[in-house]
C-alpha positions as CSV (number, residue, x, y, z in Angstrom):
1,M,-8.4,-2.9,-14.7
2,M,-5.1,-1.8,-12.7
3,L,-5.0,2.0,-11.8
4,H,-3.0,4.1,-9.7
5,L,-4.5,7.0,-7.8
6,K,-2.4,10.0,-6.8
7,Q,-2.4,12.2,-3.9
8,V,-5.9,9.4,-3.2
9,L,-4.6,11.7,0.7
10,S,-3.3,15.5,0.6
11,T,-0.1,15.9,2.2
12,D,-1.5,17.4,5.8
13,E,-4.0,13.9,6.1
14,V,-1.1,10.9,5.7
15,T,1.4,13.9,8.6
16,R,-2.7,13.5,10.5
17,A,-2.9,9.9,9.4
18,R,1.2,8.6,10.5
19,A,0.5,10.8,13.8
20,L,-2.5,8.2,14.0
21,L,-0.8,5.0,13.8
22,E,2.2,5.4,15.6
23,Q,0.7,5.8,18.4
24,A,-1.6,2.7,18.1
25,Q,-2.3,0.1,19.6
26,W,-1.6,-2.6,17.3
27,I,-3.3,-6.5,16.9
28,D,-2.4,-9.0,15.5
29,G,-2.8,-9.8,12.1
30,R,-3.5,-13.0,11.6
31,V,-7.1,-12.5,13.6
32,T,-8.5,-12.0,10.2
33,S,-6.8,-14.8,8.3
34,G,-9.4,-16.2,7.5
35,S,-9.1,-20.2,6.5
36,L,-4.8,-18.6,5.6
37,P,-2.7,-20.9,7.6
38,D,-1.4,-19.0,9.9
39,T,2.8,-18.5,7.6
40,L,1.1,-17.6,5.3
41,K,0.0,-13.4,7.2
42,Q,3.1,-11.9,10.0
43,N,1.9,-8.0,9.9
44,R,0.2,-6.7,12.7
45,Q,-3.5,-4.7,12.4
46,L,-5.5,-2.0,14.0
47,P,-8.4,-3.9,14.7
48,E,-11.8,-2.1,13.4
49,Q,-13.5,-0.4,16.1
50,S,-10.2,1.0,18.7
51,A,-10.1,5.2,19.1
52,S,-6.9,5.2,16.5
53,A,-8.8,3.7,13.4
54,V,-12.5,4.8,13.8
55,P,-11.2,8.3,12.4
56,L,-9.1,6.9,9.7
57,Q,-11.4,5.1,8.6
58,Q,-13.5,8.0,8.0
59,M,-11.0,10.4,6.5
60,V,-10.3,7.4,3.8
61,L,-13.8,7.2,3.3
62,A,-14.2,11.3,3.0
63,A,-11.4,10.9,0.2
64,L,-12.6,8.7,-1.5
65,R,-15.7,10.4,-1.7
66,R,-14.1,13.5,-3.4
67,N,-12.1,10.9,-5.9
68,T,-13.6,11.0,-8.8
69,L,-11.8,9.1,-10.4
70,F,-12.0,6.3,-8.0
71,F,-15.9,7.3,-8.3
72,S,-14.7,5.9,-12.5
73,A,-12.5,3.2,-11.8
74,A,-15.2,1.5,-9.4
75,L,-18.4,2.8,-10.0
76,P,-19.4,1.6,-6.0
77,R,-22.1,0.2,-4.4
78,Q,-20.8,-0.4,-1.1
79,I,-17.6,0.6,0.1
80,V,-15.7,-1.7,2.6
81,T,-14.8,0.1,6.2
82,P,-11.3,0.8,5.6
83,M,-8.9,-1.3,7.8
84,F,-4.8,-0.8,8.6
85,N,-1.8,-2.3,8.9
86,R,1.9,-2.5,10.3
87,Y,4.9,-4.1,8.2
88,G,7.2,-3.9,10.5
89,A,10.7,-5.0,10.1
90,G,12.0,-8.5,10.1
91,G,10.4,-10.3,8.0
92,D,6.4,-9.0,8.6
93,H,5.2,-10.1,5.1
94,L,1.8,-11.4,3.3
95,G,1.7,-14.3,1.3
96,D,0.0,-15.6,-2.3
97,H,-3.4,-15.4,-1.8
98,V,-7.1,-14.4,-3.5
99,D,-9.1,-12.3,-1.2
100,V,-11.9,-13.9,-0.2
101,A,-15.8,-12.7,-2.1
102,M,-17.3,-11.4,0.8
103,R,-17.1,-9.3,3.8
104,F,-20.0,-8.8,6.3
105,M,-19.9,-5.3,8.0
106,P,-20.2,-4.9,11.7
107,D,-23.7,-4.1,10.8
108,G,-24.3,-8.0,9.6
109,R,-24.4,-6.5,5.9
110,R,-22.6,-8.8,3.3
111,V,-19.7,-6.9,0.3
112,R,-19.1,-8.7,-2.4
113,T,-15.3,-7.6,-3.3
114,D,-15.4,-7.0,-6.5
115,V,-12.8,-4.5,-6.0
116,S,-9.6,-4.6,-4.1
117,C,-6.9,-0.6,-2.6
118,T,-4.3,-0.3,-1.1
119,L,-3.6,3.4,0.2
120,F,0.1,3.3,1.0
121,L,0.8,5.7,3.8
122,S,4.8,5.0,3.8
123,E,7.0,7.2,1.9
124,P,9.0,5.0,-0.4
125,E,12.6,5.3,1.6
126,E,11.1,4.9,4.6
127,Y,10.9,0.9,4.3
128,E,13.5,-1.5,2.3
129,G,11.0,-4.9,1.0
130,G,7.3,-4.3,1.2
131,E,6.7,-3.8,-2.3
132,L,2.6,-4.6,-3.3
133,V,2.9,-7.6,-6.0
134,V,-0.2,-7.9,-7.7
135,A,0.0,-10.6,-11.1
136,D,-0.6,-9.7,-14.3
137,H,-1.3,-11.5,-17.6
138,W,2.8,-11.4,-18.3
139,E,4.1,-10.7,-15.8
140,D,4.6,-9.8,-11.1
141,R,3.5,-6.3,-10.8
142,H,5.9,-5.0,-8.4
143,I,4.4,-2.3,-6.5
144,K,5.1,0.3,-4.0
145,L,3.7,4.5,-4.1
146,P,3.8,7.0,-2.9
147,A,2.2,8.0,1.1
148,G,-0.8,9.3,0.4
149,D,-0.8,7.4,-3.2
150,M,-3.9,3.8,-4.1
151,L,-4.0,1.5,-6.5
152,L,-7.1,0.1,-7.4
153,Y,-7.0,-3.3,-8.7
154,P,-9.3,-6.4,-9.0
155,A,-10.4,-8.9,-6.1
156,T,-9.8,-11.5,-8.3
157,T,-5.9,-10.8,-8.9
158,I,-3.4,-13.0,-6.8
159,H,-1.2,-10.6,-5.1
160,R,0.6,-10.7,-2.1
161,V,3.2,-8.5,0.4
162,E,6.8,-8.9,0.2
163,P,8.5,-9.1,3.2
164,V,10.0,-5.8,4.9
165,R,14.0,-6.0,5.6
166,T,13.5,-2.4,7.4
167,G,11.9,0.0,8.6
168,I,8.2,0.2,9.3
169,R,5.1,-0.2,6.0
170,Y,2.3,1.5,6.5
171,A,-1.3,1.4,4.1
172,S,-4.9,1.1,4.9
173,F,-6.7,-1.8,2.8
174,F,-10.1,-2.3,1.6
175,W,-12.4,-3.3,-1.0
176,T,-15.5,-1.7,-2.8
177,E,-18.8,-3.8,-4.2
178,S,-19.1,-2.1,-7.5
179,M,-22.8,-1.0,-9.0
180,V,-21.2,-2.9,-12.5
181,R,-20.1,-6.6,-11.3
182,E,-18.0,-7.7,-14.5
183,G,-14.3,-6.3,-15.3
184,E,-14.6,-5.2,-17.8
185,R,-17.9,-3.4,-18.4
186,R,-16.3,-1.8,-16.2
187,Q,-13.0,-1.2,-18.1
188,L,-15.2,0.2,-20.5
189,L,-17.3,2.3,-18.3
190,F,-14.2,4.1,-16.8
191,D,-12.5,3.9,-20.6
192,M,-15.9,5.9,-21.9
193,D,-15.9,8.1,-19.0
194,C,-12.2,9.9,-19.6
195,Q,-12.4,10.3,-23.1
196,L,-15.7,12.5,-22.0
197,M,-13.5,14.3,-19.2
198,S,-11.0,14.7,-22.3
199,L,-14.1,15.7,-24.6
200,R,-15.7,18.1,-21.6
201,S,-13.0,20.1,-21.0
202,R,-11.9,21.0,-25.3
203,L,-15.8,20.8,-26.3
204,A,-18.7,23.0,-24.6
205,A,-21.5,21.2,-22.7
206,D,-24.4,21.0,-25.5
207,D,-22.2,20.0,-28.4
208,A,-23.2,17.3,-30.0
209,A,-20.4,14.6,-29.4
210,V,-20.7,15.7,-25.8
211,V,-23.7,14.7,-25.3
212,G,-23.9,11.8,-27.5
213,L,-21.3,9.8,-25.5
214,S,-23.5,11.3,-22.5
215,A,-26.3,9.7,-23.9
216,T,-24.6,5.8,-24.0
217,Y,-22.3,6.0,-21.8
218,H,-25.5,7.2,-19.0
219,N,-27.2,3.8,-20.7
220,L,-24.4,1.2,-20.7
221,L,-24.5,2.3,-17.4
222,R,-28.3,1.9,-16.6
223,M,-27.8,-1.5,-18.9
224,W,-25.0,-3.1,-16.4
225,T,-26.2,-2.1,-13.1
226,C,-26.7,-4.9,-10.8
227,G,-29.1,-5.5,-8.4
């Protein structure tokens, strides 16, 4: 499932996030490259425990908690602490790759990466290049979203960030371990939940169709929840 979530951060939150990002001390993004070759990645990242990163992480996590569409699509069990990157002019980029299957939290917990998310923090007209390119079955998707919007996509997907030619591209990125491991099942539950939300907007809460579909949704979620 690939999903565009609009206005995950409000305009005011984006403004506050940008003020922090523009004053932050950045480090070489290759510190989190793992086994990837150095040539694959050229960008800057915020140290995860830095004074600038902590309030930004809290802002993003609070936004996710109030976003019902994110919950419906990702069905999160655990969310990796959000990270932040900066792609500058002169060719900063990230080559084709698949995200690692497991991430380790500062407290040692292990999180399986089922769902990847990129939250855009620069407006599209602020930079040239820098599209997030996600491989799809038929063709690559080139994605550049407004500041505050987020793309949710399977962590199993090959993706890259095109070189930035001018301007600066800020973004947050993180992963979610889902309560429902299989992507096809998450898609079915998300589709069913969208139909439920539509029914609830038009029918009474005790309408037989609403009650029946709610029961099926929750019974499937109960059946498919892992762990």
